[in-house]
Coordinates of C-alpha atoms in Angstrom, one line a residue:
Chain A
X10 CA -41.3 -29.7 18.7
X11 CA -44.1 -30.3 21.1
X12 CA -41.8 -32.2 23.4
X13 CA -39.4 -29.2 23.4
X14 CA -42.2 -26.8 24.2
X15 CA -43.5 -29.1 27.0
X16 CA -40.0 -29.4 28.4
X17 CA -39.5 -25.7 28.4
X18 CA -42.8 -25.1 30.2
X19 CA -41.7 -27.7 32.8
X20 CA -38.4 -25.8 33.3
X21 CA -40.4 -22.7 33.9
X22 CA -41.9 -24.1 37.1
X23 CA -38.8 -23.9 39.4
X24 CA -38.0 -20.4 38.1
X25 CA -41.5 -19.2 38.8
X26 CA -41.4 -20.7 42.3
X27 CA -38.1 -18.7 42.8
X28 CA -39.8 -15.5 41.5
X29 CA -42.7 -16.1 43.9
X30 CA -40.3 -16.7 46.8
X31 CA -38.4 -13.4 46.0
X32 CA -41.5 -11.2 45.7
X33 CA -43.2 -12.9 48.6
X34 CA -40.3 -12.4 51.0
X35 CA -39.8 -8.9 49.9
X36 CA -43.4 -8.0 50.7
X37 CA -43.2 -10.1 53.9
X38 CA -40.2 -8.3 55.2
X39 CA -41.3 -4.8 54.1
X40 CA -42.3 -2.5 57.0
X41 CA -46.0 -2.1 57.9
X42 CA -48.8 -4.5 58.8
X43 CA -51.5 -5.2 56.2
X44 CA -54.1 -5.0 59.0
X45 CA -53.2 -1.4 59.7
X46 CA -53.8 -0.4 56.1
X47 CA -57.0 -2.2 55.7
X48 CA -58.8 -1.8 58.9
X49 CA -57.8 1.8 59.4
X50 CA -56.4 3.6 62.4
X51 CA -59.6 3.1 64.5
X52 CA -59.2 -0.7 64.6
X53 CA -58.4 -2.3 68.0
X54 CA -55.8 -4.9 68.6
X55 CA -58.4 -7.6 68.8
X56 CA -59.8 -6.6 65.4
X57 CA -56.3 -6.8 63.9
X58 CA -55.7 -10.2 65.5
X59 CA -59.0 -11.5 64.2
X60 CA -58.2 -10.1 60.7
X61 CA -54.8 -11.8 60.8
X62 CA -56.3 -15.0 61.8
X63 CA -59.0 -15.0 59.1
X64 CA -56.5 -14.2 56.4
X65 CA -53.9 -16.7 57.6
X66 CA -51.5 -13.8 58.4
X67 CA -50.6 -15.2 61.8
X68 CA -49.0 -18.3 60.4
X69 CA -45.3 -18.7 60.0
X70 CA -43.5 -17.6 56.9
X71 CA -43.1 -21.0 55.2
X72 CA -46.8 -22.0 55.8
X73 CA -47.9 -18.7 54.3
X74 CA -45.6 -19.1 51.3
X75 CA -46.8 -22.6 50.6
X76 CA -50.4 -21.5 50.9
X77 CA -49.7 -18.7 48.5
X78 CA -48.1 -20.9 45.9
X79 CA -51.0 -23.5 46.2
X80 CA -53.5 -20.7 45.7
X81 CA -51.6 -19.0 42.9
X82 CA -51.4 -22.2 40.9
X83 CA -55.2 -22.2 40.9
X84 CA -55.2 -18.6 39.7
X85 CA -56.0 -17.2 43.1
X86 CA -53.6 -14.4 44.0
X87 CA -55.6 -13.2 47.0
X88 CA -57.7 -10.2 47.5
X89 CA -56.5 -6.7 46.7
X90 CA -56.5 -4.5 49.9
X91 CA -57.6 -1.4 48.2
X92 CA -60.6 -2.5 46.1
X93 CA -61.5 -5.8 47.9
X94 CA -61.6 -7.4 44.5
X95 CA -59.7 -10.6 43.6
X96 CA -56.2 -9.6 42.5
X97 CA -56.4 -11.7 39.4
X98 CA -59.4 -9.8 38.2
X99 CA -57.6 -6.4 38.6
X100 CA -54.5 -7.8 36.8
X101 CA -56.6 -9.2 33.9
X102 CA -58.4 -5.9 33.5
X103 CA -55.1 -4.0 33.2
X104 CA -52.9 -6.5 31.3
X105 CA -54.5 -6.1 27.8
X106 CA -53.7 -2.4 27.9
X107 CA -50.0 -3.0 28.7
X108 CA -49.8 -5.8 26.2
X109 CA -51.3 -3.7 23.4
X110 CA -49.0 -0.8 24.3
X111 CA -46.0 -3.1 24.2
X112 CA -47.1 -4.7 20.9
X113 CA -47.5 -1.3 19.2
X114 CA -44.2 -0.2 20.5
X115 CA -42.5 -3.4 19.4
X116 CA -44.1 -3.3 16.0
X117 CA -42.9 0.2 15.5
X118 CA -39.4 -0.6 16.7
X119 CA -39.1 -3.6 14.4
X120 CA -40.4 -1.9 11.3
X121 CA -38.5 1.3 11.6
X122 CA -35.4 -0.3 13.2
X123 CA -35.0 -3.0 10.6
X124 CA -35.5 -0.6 7.7
X125 CA -33.0 1.9 9.0
X126 CA -30.6 -0.9 9.9
X127 CA -30.7 -2.4 6.4
X128 CA -30.3 1.0 4.7
X129 CA -27.5 1.9 7.1
X130 CA -25.6 -1.3 6.4
X131 CA -26.0 -1.1 2.6
X132 CA -24.8 2.4 2.6
X133 CA -22.1 2.0 5.2
X134 CA -20.2 5.2 6.2
X135 CA -22.6 7.3 4.2
X136 CA -24.3 10.3 5.7
X137 CA -27.5 8.4 6.4
X138 CA -25.5 5.6 8.1
X139 CA -23.7 8.1 10.4
X140 CA -26.9 9.9 11.1
X141 CA -28.9 6.8 12.1
X142 CA -26.0 5.6 14.2
X143 CA -25.9 8.8 16.2
X144 CA -29.7 8.7 16.5
X145 CA -29.5 5.1 17.8
X146 CA -26.8 6.0 20.3
X147 CA -29.0 8.9 21.6
X148 CA -32.0 6.5 21.6
X149 CA -30.4 4.1 24.1
X150 CA -29.3 7.1 26.2
X151 CA -32.7 8.7 26.6
X152 CA -34.4 8.2 29.9
X153 CA -37.9 7.1 28.9
X154 CA -39.8 9.2 31.4
X155 CA -38.0 12.4 30.3
X156 CA -38.5 11.6 26.6
X157 CA -42.2 11.2 27.4
X158 CA -42.4 14.5 29.2
X159 CA -40.6 16.3 26.4
X160 CA -42.9 14.8 23.8
X161 CA -45.8 16.0 25.9
X162 CA -44.4 19.5 26.0
X163 CA -43.8 19.5 22.2
X164 CA -46.9 17.7 20.9
X165 CA -49.5 18.5 23.5
X166 CA -48.6 21.8 25.1
X167 CA -46.9 23.7 22.2
X168 CA -48.4 22.1 19.1
X169 CA -51.6 20.8 20.6
X170 CA -51.7 17.9 18.2
X171 CA -51.8 14.9 20.5
X172 CA -53.4 14.4 23.9
X173 CA -51.0 14.2 26.9
X174 CA -52.7 11.4 28.9
X175 CA -55.5 8.8 29.0
X176 CA -56.4 6.3 26.4
X177 CA -59.7 7.1 24.7
X178 CA -58.9 7.4 21.0
X179 CA -56.2 6.1 18.7
X180 CA -54.4 9.4 19.0
X181 CA -53.7 8.7 22.7
X182 CA -51.6 5.6 21.8
X183 CA -49.1 7.5 19.6
X184 CA -47.0 9.2 22.2
X185 CA -46.7 6.4 24.8
X186 CA -46.1 3.7 22.2
X187 CA -43.5 5.8 20.5
X188 CA -41.8 6.6 23.8
X189 CA -41.8 3.0 24.8
X190 CA -40.4 1.9 21.5
X191 CA -37.4 4.2 21.4
X192 CA -35.0 1.9 23.2
X193 CA -36.0 -1.1 21.2
X194 CA -35.9 0.8 18.0
X195 CA -32.3 1.8 18.7
X196 CA -31.3 -1.7 19.7
X197 CA -33.0 -3.3 16.7
X198 CA -31.4 -0.8 14.4
X199 CA -27.9 -1.5 15.7
X200 CA -28.4 -5.2 15.6
X201 CA -29.8 -5.2 12.0
X202 CA -26.9 -3.1 10.9
X203 CA -24.1 -5.2 12.3
X204 CA -25.8 -8.5 11.3
X205 CA -26.4 -7.2 7.7
X206 CA -22.8 -6.0 7.4
X207 CA -21.7 -9.4 8.2
X208 CA -24.1 -11.1 5.8
X209 CA -23.3 -8.7 2.9
X210 CA -19.6 -9.8 3.0
X211 CA -20.5 -13.5 2.6
X212 CA -19.6 -15.6 -0.4
X213 CA -23.2 -16.3 -1.3
X214 CA -24.0 -12.6 -1.6
X215 CA -21.1 -12.2 -4.0
X216 CA -22.4 -15.2 -6.0
X217 CA -25.8 -13.7 -6.2
X218 CA -24.3 -10.4 -7.4
X219 CA -22.1 -12.3 -9.9
X220 CA -25.1 -14.0 -11.5
X221 CA -26.6 -10.6 -12.2
X222 CA -29.3 -10.4 -9.5
X223 CA -30.7 -6.9 -8.8
X224 CA -29.5 -5.1 -5.7
X225 CA -32.9 -5.3 -4.1
X226 CA -33.2 -9.0 -4.5
X227 CA -29.6 -9.5 -3.3
X228 CA -30.2 -7.5 -0.2
X229 CA -33.6 -8.7 0.7
X230 CA -33.5 -12.3 -0.3
X231 CA -29.9 -13.3 0.1
X232 CA -28.4 -11.1 2.8
X233 CA -31.4 -10.1 4.9
X234 CA -32.8 -13.6 5.3
X235 CA -29.5 -14.8 6.6
X236 CA -29.2 -11.8 8.9
X237 CA -32.6 -12.1 10.5
X238 CA -31.8 -14.5 13.4
X239 CA -29.9 -12.2 15.7
X240 CA -32.6 -9.5 15.0
X241 CA -35.3 -11.8 16.3
X242 CA -33.3 -12.4 19.5
X243 CA -32.9 -8.7 20.1
X244 CA -36.5 -8.0 19.3
X245 CA -37.6 -10.8 21.6
X246 CA -35.5 -9.8 24.6
X247 CA -36.6 -6.2 24.0
X248 CA -40.2 -7.1 24.0
X249 CA -39.9 -8.8 27.4
X250 CA -38.1 -5.6 28.7
X251 CA -41.0 -3.5 27.4
X252 CA -43.4 -5.2 29.8
X253 CA -41.3 -3.9 32.7
X254 CA -40.4 -0.6 31.2
X255 CA -44.1 0.1 30.6
X256 CA -44.4 0.8 34.4
X257 CA -42.6 4.2 33.9
X258 CA -44.4 5.1 30.7
X259 CA -47.8 4.3 32.1
X260 CA -47.1 6.6 35.0
X261 CA -46.0 9.4 32.8
X262 CA -49.0 9.2 30.5
X263 CA -51.5 8.1 33.2
X264 CA -52.4 4.8 31.5
X265 CA -54.0 2.2 33.6
X266 CA -51.8 -0.7 32.7
X267 CA -50.2 -3.4 34.8
X268 CA -47.1 -1.4 35.4
X269 CA -48.9 1.5 36.9
X270 CA -51.1 -1.0 38.9
X271 CA -47.9 -2.4 40.5
X272 CA -46.4 1.0 41.2
X273 CA -49.6 2.2 42.7
X274 CA -49.9 -1.0 44.7
X275 CA -46.4 -0.4 46.2
X276 CA -47.3 3.2 47.2
X277 CA -50.4 1.9 49.0
X278 CA -48.7 -1.2 50.5
X279 CA -51.0 -3.5 48.6
X280 CA -48.9 -6.6 49.0
X281 CA -51.2 -9.2 47.3
X282 CA -51.6 -6.9 44.3
X283 CA -47.8 -6.3 44.0
X284 CA -46.9 -10.0 44.4
X285 CA -49.5 -11.1 41.9
X286 CA -48.7 -8.4 39.4
X287 CA -44.9 -9.2 39.4
X288 CA -45.5 -12.9 39.2
X289 CA -48.0 -12.4 36.3
X290 CA -45.5 -10.3 34.4
X291 CA -42.7 -12.8 35.0
X292 CA -44.9 -15.6 33.7
X293 CA -45.9 -13.5 30.7
X294 CA -42.2 -12.7 30.0
X295 CA -41.1 -16.4 30.2
X296 CA -43.9 -17.4 27.8
X297 CA -42.9 -14.7 25.4
X298 CA -39.3 -15.9 25.6
X299 CA -40.5 -19.4 24.8
X300 CA -42.5 -18.1 21.9
X301 CA -39.5 -16.4 20.5
X302 CA -37.4 -19.6 20.7
X303 CA -40.2 -21.4 18.8
X304 CA -40.3 -18.7 16.2
X305 CA -36.5 -18.9 16.0
X306 CA -36.8 -22.6 15.3
X307 CA -39.3 -22.1 12.6
X308 CA -37.3 -19.4 10.9
X309 CA -34.0 -21.3 10.9
X310 CA -34.2 -24.6 9.1
X311 CA -31.0 -25.8 10.8
X312 CA -32.7 -25.6 14.2
X313 CA -36.0 -26.7 12.9
X314 CA -34.5 -30.0 11.7
X315 CA -33.4 -30.8 15.3
X316 CA -36.9 -30.9 16.5
X317 CA -38.6 -32.6 13.5
X318 CA -39.5 -36.2 14.0
X319 CA -37.5 -39.1 12.5
X320 CA -34.6 -40.6 14.3
X321 CA -32.0 -40.2 11.6
X322 CA -32.3 -36.4 11.4
X323 CA -32.3 -36.1 15.1
X324 CA -29.1 -38.0 15.6
X325 CA -27.3 -36.1 12.9
X326 CA -28.4 -32.7 14.2
X327 CA -27.7 -33.5 17.8
X328 CA -24.1 -34.2 16.7
X329 CA -24.1 -30.9 15.0
X330 CA -25.4 -29.2 18.1
X331 CA -22.6 -30.6 20.2
X332 CA -20.0 -29.5 17.8
X333 CA -21.3 -26.0 17.6
Chain B
X30 CA -11.1 4.7 37.4
X31 CA -12.1 1.8 35.3
X32 CA -9.7 2.5 32.6
X33 CA -6.6 2.6 34.8
X34 CA -7.6 -0.6 36.4
X35 CA -8.0 -2.2 33.0
X36 CA -4.7 -0.8 31.7
X37 CA -2.8 -2.2 34.7
X38 CA -4.2 -5.7 34.4
X39 CA -3.9 -5.7 30.7
X40 CA -0.3 -4.8 30.8
X41 CA 0.3 -7.5 33.4
X42 CA -1.4 -9.8 31.0
X43 CA 0.9 -8.9 28.1
X44 CA 4.0 -9.4 30.2
X45 CA 2.9 -12.8 31.2
X46 CA 2.2 -13.8 27.6
X47 CA 5.5 -12.4 26.5
X48 CA 4.2 -10.2 23.7
X49 CA 4.8 -6.5 23.7
X50 CA 2.9 -3.4 22.9
X51 CA -0.5 -4.9 23.2
X52 CA -1.6 -2.2 25.7
X53 CA -0.1 0.5 23.4
X54 CA -2.0 -0.9 20.5
X55 CA -5.3 -0.9 22.4
X56 CA -4.7 2.7 23.6
X57 CA -3.8 3.6 20.1
X58 CA -6.9 2.1 18.6
X59 CA -9.0 3.8 21.3
X60 CA -7.5 7.2 20.6
X61 CA -8.1 7.0 16.9
X62 CA -11.8 6.7 17.6
X63 CA -12.9 10.3 18.0
X64 CA -16.3 9.6 19.3
X65 CA -14.9 7.4 22.1
X66 CA -12.4 10.0 23.1
X67 CA -15.2 12.6 23.2
X68 CA -17.2 10.2 25.4
X69 CA -14.2 9.7 27.7
X70 CA -13.6 13.5 28.0
X71 CA -17.2 14.1 29.0
X72 CA -17.1 11.3 31.5
X73 CA -14.0 12.8 33.0
X74 CA -15.7 16.2 33.2
X75 CA -18.8 14.6 34.9
X76 CA -16.5 13.0 37.4
X77 CA -15.0 16.4 38.1
X78 CA -18.5 17.8 38.6
X79 CA -19.3 14.9 41.0
X80 CA -16.1 15.4 43.0
X81 CA -15.9 19.3 43.0
X82 CA -19.4 20.6 42.5
X83 CA -18.6 23.7 44.5
X84 CA -16.0 24.7 41.9
X85 CA -18.7 25.3 39.2
X86 CA -21.5 26.9 41.0
X87 CA -21.9 29.5 43.8
X88 CA -25.5 28.5 44.8
X89 CA -26.5 26.1 47.5
X90 CA -28.5 23.3 45.7
X91 CA -30.9 22.9 48.7
X92 CA -31.4 26.4 49.9
X93 CA -34.9 27.7 49.1
X94 CA -35.5 31.2 47.9
X95 CA -39.2 31.7 47.6
X96 CA -38.9 35.2 46.2
X97 CA -37.1 33.8 43.1
X98 CA -39.5 31.1 42.2
X99 CA -39.7 30.0 38.5
X100 CA -37.1 32.4 37.3
X101 CA -36.4 31.8 33.6
X102 CA -32.8 30.8 32.6
X103 CA -30.6 33.9 32.6
X104 CA -27.0 35.0 33.2
X105 CA -27.6 34.8 37.0
X106 CA -29.4 31.4 36.9
X107 CA -28.1 29.5 33.9
X108 CA -30.9 26.9 34.0
X109 CA -33.5 29.1 35.8
X110 CA -34.9 28.3 39.2
X111 CA -37.5 25.7 40.4
X112 CA -40.7 25.8 42.4
X113 CA -38.8 26.6 45.6
X114 CA -36.5 29.2 44.0
X115 CA -33.6 26.8 44.0
X116 CA -31.0 27.3 41.3
X117 CA -31.5 24.5 38.8
X118 CA -27.9 24.7 37.4
X119 CA -26.4 24.0 40.8
X120 CA -28.9 21.2 41.5
X121 CA -28.0 19.6 38.2
X122 CA -24.3 19.9 39.1
X123 CA -24.7 18.5 42.5
X124 CA -27.1 15.9 41.1
X125 CA -24.1 14.6 39.2
X126 CA -22.6 13.5 42.4
X127 CA -25.7 11.6 43.4
X128 CA -26.0 9.8 40.1
X129 CA -22.3 9.0 39.8
X130 CA -22.2 7.6 43.3
X131 CA -25.2 5.4 42.6
X132 CA -24.1 4.4 39.2
X133 CA -20.4 3.6 40.0
X134 CA -21.0 1.9 43.4
X135 CA -23.8 -0.3 42.2
X136 CA -21.9 -1.3 39.0
X137 CA -19.0 -2.2 41.2
X138 CA -21.1 -4.3 43.5
X139 CA -23.0 -6.2 40.8
X140 CA -19.8 -6.6 38.8
X141 CA -18.0 -8.3 41.7
X142 CA -20.9 -10.6 42.7
X143 CA -21.7 -11.4 39.0
X144 CA -18.1 -12.2 38.1
X145 CA -17.7 -14.4 41.2
X146 CA -20.9 -16.3 40.4
X147 CA -20.1 -16.6 36.7
X148 CA -16.6 -17.7 37.3
X149 CA -17.5 -20.4 39.9
X150 CA -20.4 -21.6 37.8
X151 CA -18.3 -21.8 34.6
X152 CA -15.2 -23.3 36.3
X153 CA -16.8 -26.0 38.4
X154 CA -19.7 -26.9 36.1
X155 CA -22.1 -29.7 37.0
X156 CA -24.4 -29.2 39.9
X157 CA -22.8 -25.9 41.0
X158 CA -23.3 -24.5 37.6
X159 CA -26.8 -25.6 37.5
X160 CA -27.7 -24.2 40.9
X161 CA -26.1 -20.8 40.2
X162 CA -27.6 -20.5 36.8
X163 CA -31.1 -21.3 38.0
X164 CA -30.7 -18.5 40.5
X165 CA -29.7 -16.3 37.7
X166 CA -32.7 -17.4 35.7
X167 CA -35.0 -16.4 38.5
X168 CA -33.4 -12.9 38.5
X169 CA -33.7 -12.7 34.8
X170 CA -37.4 -13.6 34.9
X171 CA -38.3 -10.4 36.7
X172 CA -38.1 -7.3 34.7
X173 CA -35.3 -5.1 36.1
X174 CA -37.5 -2.1 36.7
X175 CA -40.1 -4.1 38.6
X176 CA -37.4 -5.9 40.6
X177 CA -35.8 -2.5 41.5
X178 CA -39.2 -1.0 42.4
X179 CA -40.1 -3.8 44.7
X180 CA -36.7 -4.0 46.4
X181 CA -36.7 -0.3 47.2
X182 CA -40.3 -0.5 48.3
X183 CA -39.4 -3.4 50.7
X184 CA -36.3 -1.8 52.1
X185 CA -37.4 1.9 52.2
X186 CA -36.3 5.0 50.3
X187 CA -32.6 5.8 50.7
X188 CA -29.6 5.9 48.4
X189 CA -27.9 2.8 49.9
X190 CA -31.2 0.8 49.3
X191 CA -31.4 2.1 45.8
X192 CA -27.9 1.0 45.2
X193 CA -28.7 -2.5 46.5
X194 CA -31.8 -2.7 44.3
X195 CA -30.0 -1.7 41.2
X196 CA -27.0 -4.0 41.9
X197 CA -29.2 -7.1 42.4
X198 CA -30.9 -6.5 39.1
X199 CA -27.8 -6.4 37.0
X200 CA -25.9 -9.3 38.6
X201 CA -27.3 -11.7 36.0
X202 CA -25.7 -9.9 33.0
X203 CA -22.2 -10.2 34.4
X204 CA -22.6 -13.8 35.6
X205 CA -23.7 -14.9 32.1
X206 CA -20.9 -13.0 30.2
X207 CA -18.2 -14.3 32.6
X208 CA -19.5 -17.9 32.6
X209 CA -19.3 -18.1 28.9
X210 CA -15.8 -16.7 28.7
X211 CA -14.7 -18.9 31.6
X212 CA -16.0 -21.9 29.7
X213 CA -14.1 -21.0 26.6
X214 CA -10.9 -20.3 28.5
X215 CA -11.0 -23.3 30.8
X216 CA -9.7 -25.8 28.2
X217 CA -6.7 -23.8 27.1
X218 CA -3.1 -25.0 27.4
X219 CA -2.0 -22.4 29.9
X220 CA -4.7 -23.3 32.3
X221 CA -3.6 -27.0 32.0
X222 CA -0.1 -25.9 32.6
X223 CA -1.2 -24.1 35.7
X224 CA -2.9 -27.3 36.9
X225 CA 0.3 -29.1 36.3
X226 CA 2.3 -26.7 38.4
X227 CA -0.2 -27.5 41.2
X228 CA -1.9 -24.1 41.4
X229 CA -5.0 -24.0 43.6
X230 CA -8.5 -23.5 42.0
X231 CA -8.6 -20.0 43.5
X232 CA -5.3 -19.1 41.9
X233 CA -6.3 -20.6 38.5
X234 CA -9.6 -18.7 38.4
X235 CA -8.3 -15.3 39.5
X236 CA -4.8 -15.4 38.1
X237 CA -5.1 -17.3 34.8
X238 CA -8.7 -17.4 33.7
X239 CA -10.3 -14.1 34.7
X240 CA -7.6 -11.8 33.3
X241 CA -8.4 -13.3 29.9
X242 CA -12.1 -12.7 30.3
X243 CA -11.5 -9.1 31.2
X244 CA -12.4 -7.4 27.9
X245 CA -16.1 -8.3 27.9
X246 CA -16.4 -7.5 31.7
X247 CA -14.9 -4.0 31.2
X248 CA -17.2 -3.3 28.3
X249 CA -20.2 -4.6 30.1
X250 CA -19.4 -2.5 33.2
X251 CA -18.9 0.7 31.3
X252 CA -22.1 0.4 29.4
X253 CA -24.0 -0.6 32.5
X254 CA -23.0 2.6 34.3
X255 CA -25.2 4.3 31.7
X256 CA -28.1 1.9 32.1
X257 CA -27.8 1.9 35.9
X258 CA -27.9 5.7 36.1
X259 CA -30.9 5.8 33.8
X260 CA -32.6 3.1 35.9
X261 CA -31.9 5.0 39.1
X262 CA -33.3 8.2 37.7
X263 CA -36.3 6.2 36.6
X264 CA -36.9 4.9 40.1
X265 CA -36.5 8.3 41.6
X266 CA -39.0 9.6 39.0
X267 CA -41.5 7.1 40.4
X268 CA -40.9 8.5 43.9
X269 CA -38.8 5.5 44.9
X270 CA -35.2 6.0 45.7
X271 CA -33.5 9.3 46.6
X272 CA -35.4 11.1 49.3
X273 CA -36.0 14.9 49.0
X274 CA -34.4 17.4 49.1
X275 CA -31.2 15.7 47.9
X276 CA -30.6 16.9 44.3
X277 CA -31.2 14.0 42.0
X278 CA -32.0 14.3 38.3
X279 CA -35.0 11.8 38.2
X280 CA -36.6 13.3 41.3
X281 CA -36.1 16.8 39.9
X282 CA -37.9 15.9 36.7
X283 CA -40.6 14.2 38.7
X284 CA -41.4 17.1 41.0
X285 CA -41.5 19.5 38.1
X286 CA -44.0 17.5 36.2
X287 CA -46.9 19.6 37.5
X288 CA -45.3 22.7 36.0
X289 CA -44.4 21.5 32.5
X290 CA -47.2 23.6 30.9
X291 CA -45.7 26.9 31.9
X292 CA -42.1 26.4 32.9
X293 CA -40.2 24.1 30.5
X294 CA -36.8 24.6 32.1
X295 CA -37.7 22.7 35.2
X296 CA -37.9 19.4 33.5
X297 CA -35.7 19.9 30.5
X298 CA -32.2 20.4 32.1
X299 CA -32.2 17.5 34.5
X300 CA -33.2 15.2 31.6
X301 CA -30.5 16.6 29.4
X302 CA -28.0 15.9 32.2
X303 CA -29.1 12.3 32.3
X304 CA -29.0 11.9 28.6
X305 CA -25.5 13.5 28.3
X306 CA -24.2 11.2 31.1
X307 CA -25.7 8.0 29.5
X308 CA -24.6 9.1 26.0
X309 CA -21.0 9.7 27.0
X310 CA -20.7 6.4 28.9
X311 CA -22.2 4.6 26.0
X312 CA -19.7 6.2 23.5
X313 CA -16.9 5.4 25.9
X314 CA -18.0 1.8 26.3
X315 CA -18.4 1.4 22.6
X316 CA -15.0 2.7 22.0
X317 CA -13.5 0.4 24.6
X318 CA -15.2 -2.6 23.0
X319 CA -13.8 -1.7 19.6
X320 CA -10.3 -1.1 21.0
X321 CA -10.2 -4.2 23.2
X322 CA -11.7 -6.6 20.8
X323 CA -11.6 -5.5 17.1
X324 CA -13.4 -8.7 16.2
X325 CA -16.5 -7.6 17.9
X326 CA -16.6 -4.3 16.1
X327 CA -20.0 -3.5 14.7

């Protein structure tokens, strides 16, 4: 297992270099000189030249890129143009907020999505099934920023129950987390439903029913446990998406998370901040994907056995893997 | 547009296999699905709005009329007017053109590039496959929203740049879908037979393999029109993308944010338009998937 994790982390390295190259060249070729933004309009040409020299901005593209990668590996993403603080410090101060928001949203999506999905599958074609399917379809079609604005109109302006922006009490988390969770909720619900429908028709479920098990045990123990794998996949990819989608939600609700940091950075041409932010999110996303694969392995004994020690098991399972 | 293309190639496919009535069966399955037909009708109506917006509204979507600011919805202005006195109904109708243009063109671009990458990677395997797929991994490692934001920021605000940004983000999805189906089709007898007749690689990929991978591509493309339009409005909402005063749903919602306390109609109708569009494309795509491949039915 450890070897697998180590291998996956090694495989991340080229991907991360690729991500860095993409964001770096995008910022490199974007119009506008950093010196103009930092030194202001009054700066002379000599000042700008000196600034470029001091920051290594006069070097050719490849040299600058390599320098950036070498620094980034050591956790140095450069200095933010707007605050003159190290970029990594700004990112680390914003990231927990985004992470927390995404976690709440994901938790909500999984709990409600799985529950509705199971009910929907057990009562296929009933009123509740049709209703949740329509809601799920609307859920994936809702633009998140608009949903957020509508919820603000309803719950903050008309009803006055929840605050429209900021993050000072637990009440502030409800609207943004709910808005962020909608897409995942719908995706999770649909996946649970289809995966449960498949499991319910299996022979082992019929056997469980035949031996007189109660409906609840049949559904939760026999069907659901076998249907859970695809749900984990959907929930995992969805969580990674949340980190990106948070940019819009954070702007709507004026939350100082990493998404808003990047959007603000783009509007003020703060290249180091944008590069660092995107790279950071990409690393976080890859680590989350890795974590999901590990969870996957722990949940599914068939996959777990491939990574457990002992040569005999390994040989057997690798044969199985090639067949499937 | 998509459906006619699909029908044509599918019917070709059936002829070459020698069966009959497969297209008819697919159309029949599709028409029995009421939700899907509803989605298709709405999509056709939206296309009509995009092509002939002047047929539905008498107002100019850009003309300002400061005397009529913030007029509530009425018989004269169905959706009311905005902060410059512009008719929101006509801006929503004209906005349909902007969104459809962005959605359809960028789906077409990403679909073509993604299909070519996926087909080449799957067909040749080995180093080629590895190289292309690592490139796809890089694209997948950056969240689509952030990738779109930074591409538009680097290239500048304009509709073509927005289209480029959105296309690059969704290449990966097609490449993966196509690669998997190419891998599973590659070993079939009719591909072997094509080899035996001395067909070139190009001919084998485009004539024999791809037509058989068409179903997942069509479904993916239809569904991603919905996600692309939503992503485009999201970027415009952040102020990246369609420059003012072009009527665009995301930008309309964004500029009216300041007034949501007093004038709910400014933000409500553009959003409803986005939702309706995405919803009908999703229904349409779901129906297509069920009709094209009953095994996948969920």
